[in-house]
Amino acid sequence: MPVAIVTGGSRGIGRAIAERLGADGAAVVVNYQSNRSAAEQVVDTIERSGGRGVAVRADVADPTQLRGLFDSAEERFGGVDTLVNNAGTARFAPIAEATDEDYELMFSLNTRTTFVALREAANRLRDNGRIIVISSGVTATHRPGSGLYSASKAAGEELVRILARELGPRGITVNNVLPGAIRTEALAAARSPELTAQVVASTPLGRIGEPGDIADIVAFLASDAARWITGETVHAGGGLF
Ligand SMILES: NC(=O)c1ccc[n+]([C@@H]2O[C@H](COP(=O)([O-])OP(=O)(O)OC[C@H]3O[C@@H](n4cnc5c(N)ncnc54)[C@H](OP(=O)(O)O)[C@@H]3O)[C@@H](O)[C@H]2O)c1
């Protein structure tokens, strides 16, 4: 049974990914930061579908706690095959108005977390494993107001391309997935309904994305069927970018 860690697996996109990987037969470590009951609900769903899961608290911005997350996976399930680096956050502001605090937050919670998690995965994943990083379509659309968020995600995407080359000899694939606007609590907090309506109007497939749209793509990249795809960037925005 493959073992998967999903960072930020308790809500939103990460929740859908954790439930889908569990339904596909993985033992899933559902990481969360503060909302234990949400993470436990995800584990319940996985177990009701016949899978195995465990909720593990860790602030993935802290390298020590991140190491502890891998320790928990190894102790509970014997090793790690798949890392889905999903936890992250967005703040939008024109560059002229962005604060030093915005900068620290974006580069700590998006770039540093990705670096620390990829480093740990590079050292601890079993051969033929899978690493999938959830970035964002903002790195492809270059919209005003997305500067710090986009820059912090773009750095992670480059780590993915290079790590794919470093881990290729071990059969480990490393890929980016770039969601467009996806219906989650984070989206509701970060974007007005008017802005979301504008995104829908310019999306060829004519709707906002759902967490399950991204979970299906991640499930494919995590599967044996995707063994020949590495260092790639999947644009998952319904044709928006
Ligand atoms: N939603 C979108 O439209 C969209 C579009 C493009 C890209 N993305 C990317 O997709 C990812 C998930 O976004 P989302 O919208 O699903 O977010 P969300 O609904 O806010 O969920 C965030 C998840 O991350 C966890 N988390 C936050 N900070 C953490 C930390 N420091 N350590 C561990 N876990 C942490 C939360 O745990 P708790 O439950 O404990 O708080 C929660 O499980 C992010 O990387 C985001 O940038 C989202």
Short mmCIF file of C-alpha atoms and ligand atoms in Angstrom, two decimals:
data_model
loop_
_atom_site.label_atom_id
_atom_site.label_comp_id
_atom_site.label_asym_id
_atom_site.label_seq_id
_atom_site.Cartn_x
_atom_site.Cartn_y
_atom_site.Cartn_z
CA MET A 1 0.00 0.00 0.00
CA PRO A 2 1.61 3.34 -1.03
CA VAL A 3 1.90 5.95 1.71
CA ALA A 4 1.07 9.59 0.94
CA ILE A 5 1.55 12.77 2.95
CA VAL A 6 -0.81 15.62 2.02
CA THR A 7 0.19 18.92 3.63
CA GLY A 8 -2.84 21.05 4.46
CA GLY A 9 -5.02 17.98 3.92
CA SER A 10 -7.80 19.00 6.28
CA ARG A 11 -9.68 21.51 4.12
CA GLY A 12 -10.16 22.78 0.58
CA ILE A 13 -8.04 21.34 -2.22
CA GLY A 14 -5.88 19.28 0.16
CA ARG A 15 -8.93 17.60 1.65
CA ALA A 16 -10.18 16.51 -1.77
CA ILE A 17 -6.70 15.19 -2.63
CA ALA A 18 -6.38 13.26 0.65
CA GLU A 19 -9.81 11.66 0.23
CA ARG A 20 -9.13 10.76 -3.39
CA LEU A 21 -5.70 9.20 -2.70
CA GLY A 22 -7.26 7.26 0.19
CA ALA A 23 -10.06 5.98 -2.07
CA ASP A 24 -7.38 4.95 -4.61
CA GLY A 25 -5.72 2.74 -1.97
CA ALA A 26 -3.01 4.90 -0.38
CA ALA A 27 -2.45 5.15 3.36
CA VAL A 28 -2.79 8.91 3.85
CA VAL A 29 -1.18 11.21 6.40
CA VAL A 30 -3.61 14.12 6.62
CA ASN A 31 -1.60 17.11 7.81
CA TYR A 32 -3.25 20.15 9.37
CA GLN A 33 -2.16 23.19 11.33
CA SER A 34 -4.99 24.07 13.70
CA ASN A 35 -8.30 22.48 12.72
CA ARG A 36 -8.02 18.99 14.22
CA SER A 37 -11.68 18.08 13.85
CA ALA A 38 -11.62 18.89 10.12
CA ALA A 39 -8.57 16.64 9.69
CA GLU A 40 -10.25 13.84 11.66
CA GLN A 41 -13.33 14.08 9.44
CA VAL A 42 -11.09 13.52 6.42
CA VAL A 43 -9.57 10.44 8.08
CA ASP A 44 -13.11 9.17 8.84
CA THR A 45 -14.08 9.57 5.19
CA ILE A 46 -10.96 7.68 4.07
CA GLU A 47 -11.60 4.87 6.55
CA ARG A 48 -15.28 4.60 5.58
CA SER A 49 -14.16 4.09 1.97
CA GLY A 50 -11.98 1.18 3.15
CA GLY A 51 -8.66 3.05 3.30
CA ARG A 52 -6.19 3.98 6.03
CA GLY A 53 -5.43 7.46 7.30
CA VAL A 54 -4.08 9.44 10.22
CA ALA A 55 -4.37 13.13 11.11
CA VAL A 56 -1.03 14.72 12.06
CA ARG A 57 -0.63 18.28 13.31
CA ALA A 58 2.44 20.12 12.02
CA ASP A 59 3.11 23.69 11.01
CA VAL A 60 4.89 23.01 7.75
CA ALA A 61 6.60 26.41 7.89
CA ASP A 62 8.71 24.98 10.75
CA PRO A 63 11.40 22.57 9.46
CA THR A 64 11.44 20.64 12.76
CA GLN A 65 7.69 20.04 12.66
CA LEU A 66 7.94 19.11 8.98
CA ARG A 67 10.55 16.48 9.84
CA GLY A 68 8.21 15.24 12.56
CA LEU A 69 5.47 14.85 9.94
CA PHE A 70 7.68 12.46 7.94
CA ASP A 71 8.65 10.68 11.21
CA SER A 72 4.93 10.13 11.97
CA ALA A 73 4.32 8.70 8.49
CA GLU A 74 7.26 6.30 8.83
CA GLU A 75 6.29 5.21 12.34
CA ARG A 76 2.64 4.67 11.46
CA PHE A 77 2.88 3.26 7.93
CA GLY A 78 6.53 2.21 7.46
CA GLY A 79 7.71 4.78 4.88
CA VAL A 80 6.64 7.51 2.46
CA ASP A 81 6.02 7.16 -1.29
CA THR A 82 4.12 10.34 -2.19
CA LEU A 83 4.34 13.93 -1.02
CA VAL A 84 1.62 16.37 -2.03
CA ASN A 85 2.91 19.81 -1.06
CA ASN A 86 -0.38 21.66 -0.86
CA ALA A 87 -0.46 23.89 2.25
CA GLY A 88 -0.05 27.51 1.24
CA THR A 89 -1.68 30.87 1.41
CA ALA A 90 -2.44 33.91 -0.74
CA ARG A 91 -2.46 37.66 -0.16
CA PHE A 92 -3.23 40.05 -2.95
CA ALA A 93 -1.98 43.66 -3.13
CA PRO A 94 -0.44 45.89 -5.80
CA ILE A 95 3.36 45.87 -5.42
CA ALA A 96 3.27 49.58 -4.55
CA GLU A 97 1.11 48.75 -1.51
CA ALA A 98 2.50 45.35 -0.46
CA THR A 99 4.12 45.36 2.98
CA ASP A 100 7.29 43.73 4.31
CA GLU A 101 4.98 41.55 6.39
CA ASP A 102 3.17 40.40 3.22
CA TYR A 103 6.56 39.51 1.76
CA GLU A 104 7.61 37.51 4.84
CA LEU A 105 4.27 35.68 4.94
CA MET A 106 4.24 34.71 1.26
CA PHE A 107 7.86 33.60 1.12
CA SER A 108 7.64 31.75 4.43
CA LEU A 109 4.33 29.95 3.84
CA ASN A 110 4.75 29.27 0.13
CA THR A 111 8.45 29.22 -0.84
CA ARG A 112 10.17 28.15 2.37
CA THR A 113 7.58 25.45 3.10
CA THR A 114 8.03 24.07 -0.42
CA PHE A 115 11.84 24.04 -0.13
CA VAL A 116 11.80 22.38 3.29
CA ALA A 117 9.23 19.77 2.22
CA LEU A 118 11.02 18.97 -1.06
CA ARG A 119 14.35 18.62 0.75
CA GLU A 120 12.81 16.22 3.25
CA ALA A 121 11.06 14.26 0.50
CA ALA A 122 14.29 14.05 -1.53
CA ASN A 123 15.98 12.43 1.45
CA ARG A 124 13.15 10.20 2.65
CA LEU A 125 10.87 9.12 -0.20
CA ARG A 126 11.20 5.51 -1.30
CA ASP A 127 12.39 4.88 -4.87
CA ASN A 128 9.74 5.32 -7.62
CA GLY A 129 7.89 7.80 -5.43
CA ARG A 130 5.88 10.85 -6.42
CA ILE A 131 6.17 14.53 -5.49
CA ILE A 132 3.38 16.90 -6.52
CA VAL A 133 3.49 20.60 -5.69
CA ILE A 134 0.30 22.67 -5.75
CA SER A 135 1.32 26.04 -7.14
CA SER A 136 -1.14 28.51 -8.68
CA GLY A 137 -2.30 29.77 -12.06
CA VAL A 138 -1.24 33.25 -10.95
CA THR A 139 2.29 32.38 -12.13
CA ALA A 140 0.89 32.07 -15.66
CA THR A 141 -1.60 34.94 -15.70
CA HIS A 142 0.55 37.76 -14.22
CA ARG A 143 -2.52 39.64 -12.93
CA PRO A 144 -2.05 42.99 -11.14
CA GLY A 145 -2.17 42.44 -7.38
CA SER A 146 -0.72 38.93 -7.46
CA GLY A 147 2.98 39.95 -7.36
CA LEU A 148 4.18 38.55 -4.04
CA TYR A 149 1.93 35.49 -4.14
CA SER A 150 2.97 34.71 -7.71
CA ALA A 151 6.69 35.24 -7.05
CA SER A 152 6.57 32.99 -3.98
CA LYS A 153 4.86 30.20 -5.94
CA ALA A 154 7.07 30.61 -9.05
CA ALA A 155 10.16 29.91 -6.94
CA GLY A 156 8.64 26.61 -5.81
CA GLU A 157 7.87 25.67 -9.42
CA GLU A 158 11.54 26.07 -10.32
CA LEU A 159 12.59 23.86 -7.39
CA VAL A 160 10.25 21.21 -8.84
CA ARG A 161 11.84 21.34 -12.31
CA ILE A 162 15.34 20.97 -10.88
CA LEU A 163 14.43 18.31 -8.31
CA ALA A 164 12.83 16.27 -11.11
CA ARG A 165 16.26 16.06 -12.73
CA GLU A 166 18.00 15.28 -9.44
CA LEU A 167 15.61 12.47 -8.47
CA GLY A 168 15.00 10.99 -11.92
CA PRO A 169 17.67 8.30 -11.47
CA ARG A 170 15.64 6.93 -8.54
CA GLY A 171 12.40 6.78 -10.54
CA ILE A 172 10.84 9.55 -8.43
CA THR A 173 8.70 11.97 -10.45
CA VAL A 174 8.28 15.62 -9.44
CA ASN A 175 5.55 17.79 -10.97
CA ASN A 176 3.71 21.08 -10.52
CA VAL A 177 -0.06 21.51 -10.67
CA LEU A 178 -1.36 25.07 -11.20
CA PRO A 179 -5.02 25.43 -10.18
CA GLY A 180 -7.09 28.35 -11.38
CA ALA A 181 -9.73 29.73 -9.01
CA ILE A 182 -11.07 26.81 -6.96
CA ARG A 183 -14.09 26.96 -4.67
CA THR A 184 -12.53 26.87 -1.14
CA GLU A 185 -12.71 28.95 2.04
CA ALA A 186 -9.39 30.55 1.07
CA LEU A 187 -10.81 31.72 -2.26
CA ALA A 188 -13.89 33.19 -0.59
CA ALA A 189 -11.63 35.10 1.83
CA ALA A 190 -9.16 36.36 -0.79
CA ARG A 191 -11.39 37.36 -3.72
CA SER A 192 -14.64 39.27 -4.02
CA PRO A 193 -17.66 37.60 -5.69
CA GLU A 194 -17.28 40.18 -8.50
CA LEU A 195 -13.68 39.15 -9.17
CA THR A 196 -14.67 35.48 -9.10
CA ALA A 197 -17.46 36.23 -11.63
CA GLN A 198 -14.90 37.91 -13.91
CA VAL A 199 -12.69 34.82 -13.73
CA VAL A 200 -15.64 32.57 -14.62
CA ALA A 201 -16.54 34.87 -17.56
CA SER A 202 -13.02 34.50 -19.02
CA THR A 203 -12.75 30.74 -18.42
CA PRO A 204 -13.42 28.70 -21.59
CA LEU A 205 -15.02 25.88 -19.59
CA GLY A 206 -17.37 28.47 -18.07
CA ARG A 207 -17.29 27.76 -14.36
CA ILE A 208 -15.16 28.02 -11.25
CA GLY A 209 -13.04 24.97 -10.39
CA GLU A 210 -13.95 22.50 -7.67
CA PRO A 211 -11.40 20.84 -5.32
CA GLY A 212 -12.22 17.50 -6.96
CA ASP A 213 -11.03 18.85 -10.34
CA ILE A 214 -7.54 19.18 -8.85
CA ALA A 215 -7.72 15.95 -6.84
CA ASP A 216 -8.34 13.96 -10.04
CA ILE A 217 -5.20 15.42 -11.65
CA VAL A 218 -3.09 14.78 -8.55
CA ALA A 219 -4.40 11.20 -8.35
CA PHE A 220 -3.24 10.64 -11.93
CA LEU A 221 0.21 12.12 -11.28
CA ALA A 222 0.50 9.99 -8.13
CA SER A 223 -0.41 6.80 -10.02
CA ASP A 224 1.79 4.38 -11.93
CA ALA A 225 0.08 5.59 -15.12
CA ALA A 226 2.02 8.88 -14.82
CA ARG A 227 5.45 7.21 -14.39
CA TRP A 228 6.84 8.84 -17.57
CA ILE A 229 5.85 12.42 -16.65
CA THR A 230 8.32 14.44 -14.60
CA GLY A 231 9.43 18.06 -14.31
CA GLU A 232 6.12 19.11 -15.84
CA THR A 233 3.70 21.91 -15.05
CA VAL A 234 0.01 21.04 -15.41
CA HIS A 235 -2.19 24.08 -16.08
CA ALA A 236 -5.47 23.23 -14.37
CA GLY A 237 -7.60 26.30 -14.97
CA GLY A 238 -10.39 25.22 -17.29
CA GLY A 239 -8.54 26.88 -20.17
CA LEU A 240 -8.08 30.25 -18.40
CA PHE A 241 -4.28 30.17 -18.79
N1 LIG B 1 -8.41 28.02 -3.75
C1 LIG B 1 -7.88 28.49 -4.88
O1 LIG B 1 -8.55 29.16 -5.68
C2 LIG B 1 -6.43 28.19 -5.21
C3 LIG B 1 -5.99 28.50 -6.50
C4 LIG B 1 -4.68 28.24 -6.85
C5 LIG B 1 -3.83 27.66 -5.93
N2 LIG B 1 -4.25 27.36 -4.69
C6 LIG B 1 -3.30 26.75 -3.75
O2 LIG B 1 -3.86 25.53 -3.28
C7 LIG B 1 -3.39 25.27 -1.96
C8 LIG B 1 -4.58 24.99 -1.04
O3 LIG B 1 -5.45 26.10 -1.07
P1 LIG B 1 -6.93 26.04 -0.48
O4 LIG B 1 -7.70 27.08 -1.17
O5 LIG B 1 -7.42 24.64 -0.48
O6 LIG B 1 -6.66 26.51 1.04
P2 LIG B 1 -7.61 26.41 2.36
O7 LIG B 1 -8.99 26.03 1.99
O8 LIG B 1 -7.34 27.66 3.11
O9 LIG B 1 -6.95 25.18 3.16
C9 LIG B 1 -5.66 25.37 3.65
C10 LIG B 1 -5.17 24.07 4.26
O10 LIG B 1 -3.78 24.24 4.58
C11 LIG B 1 -3.61 24.03 5.97
N3 LIG B 1 -2.53 24.90 6.41
C12 LIG B 1 -2.44 26.25 6.31
N4 LIG B 1 -1.25 26.68 6.80
C13 LIG B 1 -0.60 25.57 7.23
C14 LIG B 1 0.65 25.35 7.85
N5 LIG B 1 1.49 26.35 8.11
N6 LIG B 1 0.99 24.08 8.17
C15 LIG B 1 0.15 23.03 7.90
N7 LIG B 1 -1.04 23.19 7.31
C16 LIG B 1 -1.41 24.44 6.99
C17 LIG B 1 -4.95 24.28 6.62
O11 LIG B 1 -5.00 23.58 7.87
P3 LIG B 1 -6.08 23.96 9.05
O12 LIG B 1 -7.38 23.32 8.64
O13 LIG B 1 -5.55 23.35 10.29
O14 LIG B 1 -6.15 25.45 9.08
C18 LIG B 1 -5.87 23.69 5.54
O15 LIG B 1 -5.90 22.28 5.60
C19 LIG B 1 -2.55 26.49 -1.56
O16 LIG B 1 -1.18 26.21 -1.78
C20 LIG B 1 -3.02 27.57 -2.51
O17 LIG B 1 -2.02 28.55 -2.74
C21 LIG B 1 -5.54 27.62 -4.30
#
